[in-house]
mmCIF file of C-alpha atoms in Angstrom:
data_model
loop_
_atom_site.group_PDB
_atom_site.id
_atom_site.type_symbol
_atom_site.label_atom_id
_atom_site.label_comp_id
_atom_site.label_asym_id
_atom_site.label_seq_id
_atom_site.Cartn_x
_atom_site.Cartn_y
_atom_site.Cartn_z
ATOM 1 C CA MET A 961 107.352 -55.005 -87.171
ATOM 2 C CA LYS A 962 104.448 -53.471 -87.930
ATOM 3 C CA LYS A 963 102.001 -54.825 -90.017
ATOM 4 C CA THR A 964 98.749 -54.149 -91.531
ATOM 5 C CA ALA A 965 95.833 -56.047 -93.330
ATOM 6 C CA MET A 966 94.463 -54.159 -96.327
ATOM 7 C CA LYS A 967 92.346 -55.168 -100.000
ATOM 8 C CA LEU A 968 94.249 -55.343 -102.837
ATOM 9 C CA VAL A 969 96.276 -58.397 -104.480
ATOM 10 C CA ALA A 970 99.830 -58.686 -104.178
ATOM 11 C CA PHE A 971 100.794 -56.213 -107.397
ATOM 12 C CA GLY A 972 97.934 -53.753 -106.640
ATOM 13 C CA MET A 973 99.610 -51.488 -104.301
ATOM 14 C CA VAL A 974 102.049 -50.838 -107.762
ATOM 15 C CA ILE A 975 99.350 -50.342 -110.231
ATOM 16 C CA GLY A 976 98.221 -47.935 -107.883
ATOM 17 C CA VAL A 977 101.032 -45.425 -108.385
ATOM 18 C CA PHE A 978 99.367 -44.163 -111.680
ATOM 19 C CA GLY A 979 96.522 -42.532 -109.841
ATOM 20 C CA THR A 980 93.189 -42.213 -110.751
ATOM 21 C CA THR A 981 93.678 -43.784 -114.319
ATOM 22 C CA GLY A 982 93.465 -48.053 -114.226
ATOM 23 C CA ALA A 983 93.407 -47.479 -110.050
ATOM 24 C CA VAL A 984 89.957 -48.949 -109.142
ATOM 25 C CA LEU A 985 90.663 -53.477 -109.248
ATOM 26 C CA ALA A 986 87.605 -55.035 -110.363
ATOM 27 C CA THR A 987 85.917 -56.163 -106.830
ATOM 28 C CA SER A 988 86.497 -59.981 -107.589
ATOM 29 C CA ALA A 989 90.304 -59.239 -108.016
ATOM 30 C CA LEU A 990 90.433 -58.117 -104.185
ATOM 31 C CA THR A 991 91.915 -60.698 -102.063
ATOM 32 C CA SER A 992 93.024 -59.788 -98.234
ATOM 33 C CA ILE A 993 96.784 -59.980 -97.319
ATOM 34 C CA GLN A 994 99.225 -59.638 -94.181
ATOM 35 C CA VAL A 995 102.021 -57.325 -95.248
ATOM 36 C CA SER A 996 104.735 -55.188 -93.173
ATOM 37 C CA LEU A 997 105.121 -51.943 -93.877
ATOM 38 C CA ASP A 998 108.737 -51.079 -91.892
ATOM 39 C CA PRO A 999 110.123 -48.174 -93.800
ATOM 40 C CA ILE A 1000 113.425 -49.440 -96.059
ATOM 41 C CA ARG A 1001 115.743 -46.853 -97.640
ATOM 42 C CA MET A 1002 116.698 -47.253 -100.896
ATOM 43 C CA ASN A 1003 119.920 -46.744 -103.203
ATOM 44 C CA VAL A 1004 120.949 -46.491 -106.729
ATOM 45 C CA ASN A 1005 124.210 -47.090 -107.250
ATOM 46 C CA GLY A 1006 125.544 -46.492 -103.823
ATOM 47 C CA GLU A 1007 123.539 -42.818 -103.601
ATOM 48 C CA LEU A 1008 119.794 -42.481 -101.687
ATOM 49 C CA LEU A 1009 116.733 -42.569 -103.287
ATOM 50 C CA GLN A 1010 115.422 -39.240 -102.996
ATOM 51 C CA GLY A 1011 112.651 -37.264 -105.194
ATOM 52 C CA HIS A 1012 110.556 -39.026 -107.400
ATOM 53 C CA GLY A 1013 107.373 -38.863 -105.323
ATOM 54 C CA ILE A 1014 109.287 -39.896 -102.080
ATOM 55 C CA ASP A 1015 108.006 -37.528 -98.859
ATOM 56 C CA GLY A 1016 111.244 -36.479 -97.085
ATOM 57 C CA LYS A 1017 109.692 -36.141 -93.790
ATOM 58 C CA SER A 1018 107.585 -39.160 -93.740
ATOM 59 C CA GLY A 1019 109.367 -41.179 -95.985
ATOM 60 C CA GLU A 1020 106.346 -42.301 -97.752
ATOM 61 C CA TYR A 1021 105.539 -41.855 -101.352
ATOM 62 C CA PHE A 1022 102.947 -39.593 -102.673
ATOM 63 C CA ASN A 1023 101.180 -41.584 -105.972
ATOM 64 C CA GLY A 1024 99.495 -38.981 -107.135
ATOM 65 C CA LYS A 1025 96.361 -38.588 -105.188
ATOM 66 C CA LYS A 1026 97.515 -39.616 -101.140
ATOM 67 C CA HIS A 1027 100.798 -40.785 -99.505
ATOM 68 C CA VAL A 1028 100.773 -44.187 -99.396
ATOM 69 C CA PRO A 1029 103.839 -46.551 -97.855
ATOM 70 C CA THR A 1030 106.830 -46.466 -100.398
ATOM 71 C CA THR A 1031 107.604 -50.062 -100.155
ATOM 72 C CA MET A 1032 106.016 -53.664 -98.415
ATOM 73 C CA ILE A 1033 106.983 -57.377 -97.869
ATOM 74 C CA TYR A 1034 104.703 -59.997 -98.400
ATOM 75 C CA GLU A 1035 105.951 -63.644 -97.726
ATOM 76 C CA GLY A 1036 108.941 -62.638 -98.340
ATOM 77 C CA THR A 1037 109.482 -60.393 -101.344
ATOM 78 C CA THR A 1038 109.579 -57.043 -101.043
ATOM 79 C CA TYR A 1039 107.243 -54.631 -103.485
ATOM 80 C CA VAL A 1040 108.277 -51.237 -104.882
ATOM 81 C CA PRO A 1041 106.003 -49.011 -106.934
ATOM 82 C CA VAL A 1042 106.630 -49.884 -110.061
ATOM 83 C CA ARG A 1043 106.728 -46.042 -111.227
ATOM 84 C CA LEU A 1044 108.965 -45.287 -108.518
ATOM 85 C CA ALA A 1045 111.547 -48.308 -109.552
ATOM 86 C CA ALA A 1046 111.550 -47.586 -113.030
ATOM 87 C CA GLU A 1047 111.954 -43.380 -113.004
ATOM 88 C CA SER A 1048 114.898 -44.256 -110.474
ATOM 89 C CA PHE A 1049 116.395 -45.801 -113.533
ATOM 90 C CA GLY A 1050 115.549 -43.082 -116.440
ATOM 91 C CA TYR A 1051 112.464 -44.716 -117.852
ATOM 92 C CA GLN A 1052 108.845 -43.027 -118.682
ATOM 93 C CA VAL A 1053 106.180 -45.032 -117.211
ATOM 94 C CA ASP A 1054 102.204 -45.041 -118.782
ATOM 95 C CA TRP A 1055 99.633 -46.822 -117.854
ATOM 96 C CA ASP A 1056 97.022 -48.098 -120.351
ATOM 97 C CA GLY A 1057 94.060 -48.867 -118.301
ATOM 98 C CA LYS A 1058 91.914 -50.248 -121.241
ATOM 99 C CA ASN A 1059 94.305 -52.760 -121.732
ATOM 100 C CA ARG A 1060 95.752 -52.969 -118.667
ATOM 101 C CA VAL A 1061 99.531 -52.693 -119.745
ATOM 102 C CA ILE A 1062 101.917 -50.774 -118.198
ATOM 103 C CA ASN A 1063 104.655 -49.261 -120.732
ATOM 104 C CA PHE A 1064 108.046 -48.502 -119.908
ATOM 105 C CA GLN A 1065 110.058 -46.654 -122.379
ATOM 106 C CA ASN A 1066 113.865 -45.513 -121.953
ATOM 107 C CA ASP A 1067 115.166 -43.605 -125.399
ATOM 108 C CA LYS A 1068 118.436 -44.748 -124.462
ATOM 109 C CA GLN A 1069 117.326 -48.309 -125.198
ATOM 110 C CA PRO A 1070 117.663 -49.160 -128.927
ATOM 111 C CA PRO A 1071 114.008 -50.513 -129.985
ATOM 112 C CA LYS A 1072 113.910 -54.867 -130.207
ATOM 113 C CA GLY A 1073 114.614 -56.146 -133.934
ATOM 114 C CA ILE A 1074 117.320 -53.609 -134.649
ATOM 115 C CA VAL A 1075 119.987 -55.562 -136.656
ATOM 116 C CA ALA A 1076 121.569 -52.402 -138.841
ATOM 117 C CA GLY A 1077 125.055 -51.010 -137.478
ATOM 118 C CA SER A 1078 125.015 -54.801 -135.417
ATOM 119 C CA LEU A 1079 128.569 -54.835 -134.700
ATOM 120 C CA GLU A 1080 130.452 -52.033 -132.549
ATOM 121 C CA SER A 1081 134.266 -52.512 -132.939
ATOM 122 C CA THR A 1082 136.886 -50.032 -130.909
ATOM 123 C CA ILE A 1083 140.491 -49.761 -131.444
ATOM 124 C CA SER A 1084 142.882 -48.907 -128.901
ATOM 125 C CA HIS A 1085 146.468 -48.878 -128.938
ATOM 126 C CA GLU A 1086 149.845 -48.913 -126.741
ATOM 127 C CA THR A 1087 153.757 -47.816 -127.335
ATOM 128 C CA ASN A 1088 156.300 -50.157 -125.585
ATOM 129 C CA LYS A 1089 159.509 -49.686 -124.848
ATOM 130 C CA ASP A 1090 160.953 -50.665 -127.975
ATOM 131 C CA GLU A 1091 158.513 -48.183 -129.718
ATOM 132 C CA SER A 1092 156.652 -50.810 -131.127
ATOM 133 C CA VAL A 1093 152.740 -50.559 -130.845
ATOM 134 C CA ASP A 1094 150.257 -52.931 -129.635
ATOM 135 C CA PHE A 1095 146.895 -52.499 -131.085
ATOM 136 C CA LYS A 1096 143.171 -54.010 -129.369
ATOM 137 C CA PHE A 1097 140.294 -53.952 -131.258
ATOM 138 C CA VAL A 1098 137.230 -54.863 -129.846
ATOM 139 C CA VAL A 1099 134.263 -56.087 -131.694
ATOM 140 C CA ARG A 1100 130.786 -56.201 -129.939
ATOM 141 C CA ASN A 1101 127.471 -57.678 -131.172
ATOM 142 C CA GLN A 1102 125.097 -55.049 -129.282
ATOM 143 C CA THR A 1103 122.442 -56.562 -131.327
ATOM 144 C CA GLU A 1104 119.702 -58.883 -129.755
ATOM 145 C CA HIS A 1105 120.506 -61.223 -131.640
ATOM 146 C CA GLU A 1106 123.160 -64.053 -131.778
ATOM 147 C CA ILE A 1107 125.497 -63.366 -135.264
ATOM 148 C CA THR A 1108 127.151 -65.693 -137.536
ATOM 149 C CA LEU A 1109 130.298 -64.524 -139.383
ATOM 150 C CA THR A 1110 130.842 -66.212 -142.294
ATOM 151 C CA PHE A 1111 134.438 -66.362 -143.954
ATOM 152 C CA ASN A 1112 135.984 -67.215 -146.953
ATOM 153 C CA SER A 1113 139.787 -67.981 -146.098
ATOM 154 C CA GLY A 1114 141.670 -68.295 -142.838
ATOM 155 C CA GLN A 1115 141.517 -64.334 -142.511
ATOM 156 C CA ARG A 1116 139.652 -62.537 -139.845
ATOM 157 C CA PHE A 1117 140.544 -59.351 -139.991
ATOM 158 C CA ASP A 1118 142.752 -56.315 -141.396
ATOM 159 C CA TYR A 1119 143.631 -53.290 -140.910
ATOM 160 C CA VAL A 1120 146.043 -50.287 -142.670
ATOM 161 C CA ILE A 1121 148.195 -47.420 -140.698
ATOM 162 C CA VAL A 1122 148.611 -44.155 -142.872
ATOM 163 C CA ASN A 1123 150.913 -41.769 -141.595
ATOM 164 C CA SER A 1124 150.225 -37.826 -141.521
ATOM 165 C CA LYS A 1125 151.298 -37.415 -145.286
ATOM 166 C CA GLY A 1126 147.972 -39.613 -146.938
ATOM 167 C CA ASN A 1127 150.928 -42.557 -147.020
ATOM 168 C CA VAL A 1128 150.216 -46.632 -146.097
ATOM 169 C CA VAL A 1129 153.411 -47.170 -143.563
ATOM 170 C CA LYS A 1130 151.785 -50.869 -142.620
ATOM 171 C CA SER A 1131 148.959 -52.889 -144.118
ATOM 172 C CA TYR A 1132 148.388 -56.219 -141.959
ATOM 173 C CA ALA A 1133 147.606 -58.785 -144.745
ATOM 174 C CA ALA A 1134 150.271 -57.378 -147.062
ATOM 175 C CA ASP A 1135 152.884 -59.661 -146.814
ATOM 176 C CA LYS A 1136 150.805 -62.867 -144.838
ATOM 177 C CA LEU A 1137 149.114 -65.860 -146.797
ATOM 178 C CA PHE A 1138 145.978 -67.286 -145.942
ATOM 179 C CA ILE A 1139 144.679 -71.003 -146.287
ATOM 180 C CA GLN A 1140 141.182 -70.743 -148.303
ATOM 181 C CA GLU A 1141 138.921 -72.360 -146.059
ATOM 182 C CA LEU A 1142 135.565 -71.481 -145.380
ATOM 183 C CA GLY A 1143 135.224 -70.427 -141.666
ATOM 184 C CA GLU A 1144 132.621 -69.208 -138.925
ATOM 185 C CA LYS A 1145 132.916 -67.359 -136.084
ATOM 186 C CA VAL A 1146 129.320 -66.777 -133.482
ATOM 187 C CA LEU A 1147 129.143 -63.720 -131.355
ATOM 188 C CA LYS A 1148 126.232 -64.149 -128.966
ATOM 189 C CA GLN A 1149 124.467 -61.464 -127.668
ATOM 190 C CA GLY A 1150 126.274 -58.869 -125.752
ATOM 191 C CA GLU A 1151 129.459 -60.798 -126.804
ATOM 192 C CA GLU A 1152 133.375 -59.000 -127.262
ATOM 193 C CA TRP A 1153 135.400 -60.623 -129.973
ATOM 194 C CA VAL A 1154 139.297 -59.905 -128.720
ATOM 195 C CA ILE A 1155 141.426 -59.235 -131.413
ATOM 196 C CA THR A 1156 145.384 -57.942 -130.887
ATOM 197 C CA ASP A 1157 148.451 -56.857 -133.128
ATOM 198 C CA LYS A 1158 151.617 -55.246 -132.837
ATOM 199 C CA ALA A 1159 153.650 -52.963 -135.159
ATOM 200 C CA ASP A 1160 157.152 -52.798 -135.278
ATOM 201 C CA SER A 1161 158.752 -48.772 -134.778
ATOM 202 C CA LEU A 1162 157.224 -46.347 -136.035
ATOM 203 C CA PRO A 1163 158.757 -42.750 -136.968
ATOM 204 C CA LYS A 1164 157.144 -40.003 -134.772
ATOM 205 C CA ASP A 1165 154.358 -38.620 -136.536
ATOM 206 C CA GLU A 1166 150.121 -38.729 -136.230
ATOM 207 C CA TYR A 1167 148.681 -41.946 -137.923
ATOM 208 C CA THR A 1168 145.392 -43.688 -138.817
ATOM 209 C CA ILE A 1169 144.658 -46.831 -138.536
ATOM 210 C CA GLU A 1170 141.577 -48.244 -140.422
ATOM 211 C CA PHE A 1171 140.419 -51.531 -139.128
ATOM 212 C CA TRP A 1172 137.824 -54.526 -139.784
ATOM 213 C CA ILE A 1173 136.321 -57.553 -140.008
ATOM 214 C CA THR A 1174 136.780 -59.744 -143.173
ATOM 215 C CA SER A 1175 133.507 -61.497 -142.812
ATOM 216 C CA ASN A 1176 130.676 -61.835 -145.645
ATOM 217 C CA GLU A 1177 128.076 -60.097 -143.440
ATOM 218 C CA ASP A 1178 129.358 -57.017 -141.613
ATOM 219 C CA GLN A 1179 132.519 -54.886 -142.396
ATOM 220 C CA ALA A 1180 132.866 -53.199 -138.833
ATOM 221 C CA LYS A 1181 135.213 -50.945 -139.793
ATOM 222 C CA GLN A 1182 136.445 -48.359 -137.412
ATOM 223 C CA LYS A 1183 139.188 -45.133 -137.660
ATOM 224 C CA TYR A 1184 141.072 -44.109 -134.952
ATOM 225 C CA THR A 1185 143.770 -41.769 -134.720
ATOM 226 C CA PHE A 1186 146.563 -41.686 -132.542
ATOM 227 C CA THR A 1187 149.954 -40.333 -132.079
ATOM 228 C CA LEU A 1188 153.690 -40.983 -131.522
#
């Protein structure tokens, strides 16, 4: 096994990927350690990781100043340059040398604390041999917070189906009675609430179904068009 002694903290290699900015560590923060530099291949979603500063011939990583090992193993832990790892998953990386902070940014990730649009709902359907239609409603908590939905009755959801002429052909709650009792539904972060219901045989036509949660807090309305 190839080993080398170098003066750095265990995270020093990670900080060093930022090039000239913030690359100098205080002498008091340096220590001598033994690490393994045996090359390790990295795959992302089954694809060999290329680019992102990796030299195709040597396999080393160019940190903006010079080529350095792409990975190193220290006491059973494998270290990878943070910029290399982050950019592989679509993040932008910046080094704040003054405050010694590594900043990660991914425009696809919602900012922390978002509450607006907290529930996301989807609708799908499946037509049965007897021409009845099974509907599947999925409500997802897409926030970073646990959500508690409160209800004034035993009803948890409702929907209406409208044909191509704009006529209501089915209203879920129209022929139902619900117990008048307060209730609640708790959805943890990322949790799904799956609701199913069946509609009797419908004539061939194009329909639009509108589904919503009957909670006091967030209606999570969703429309869906389908053809029979």
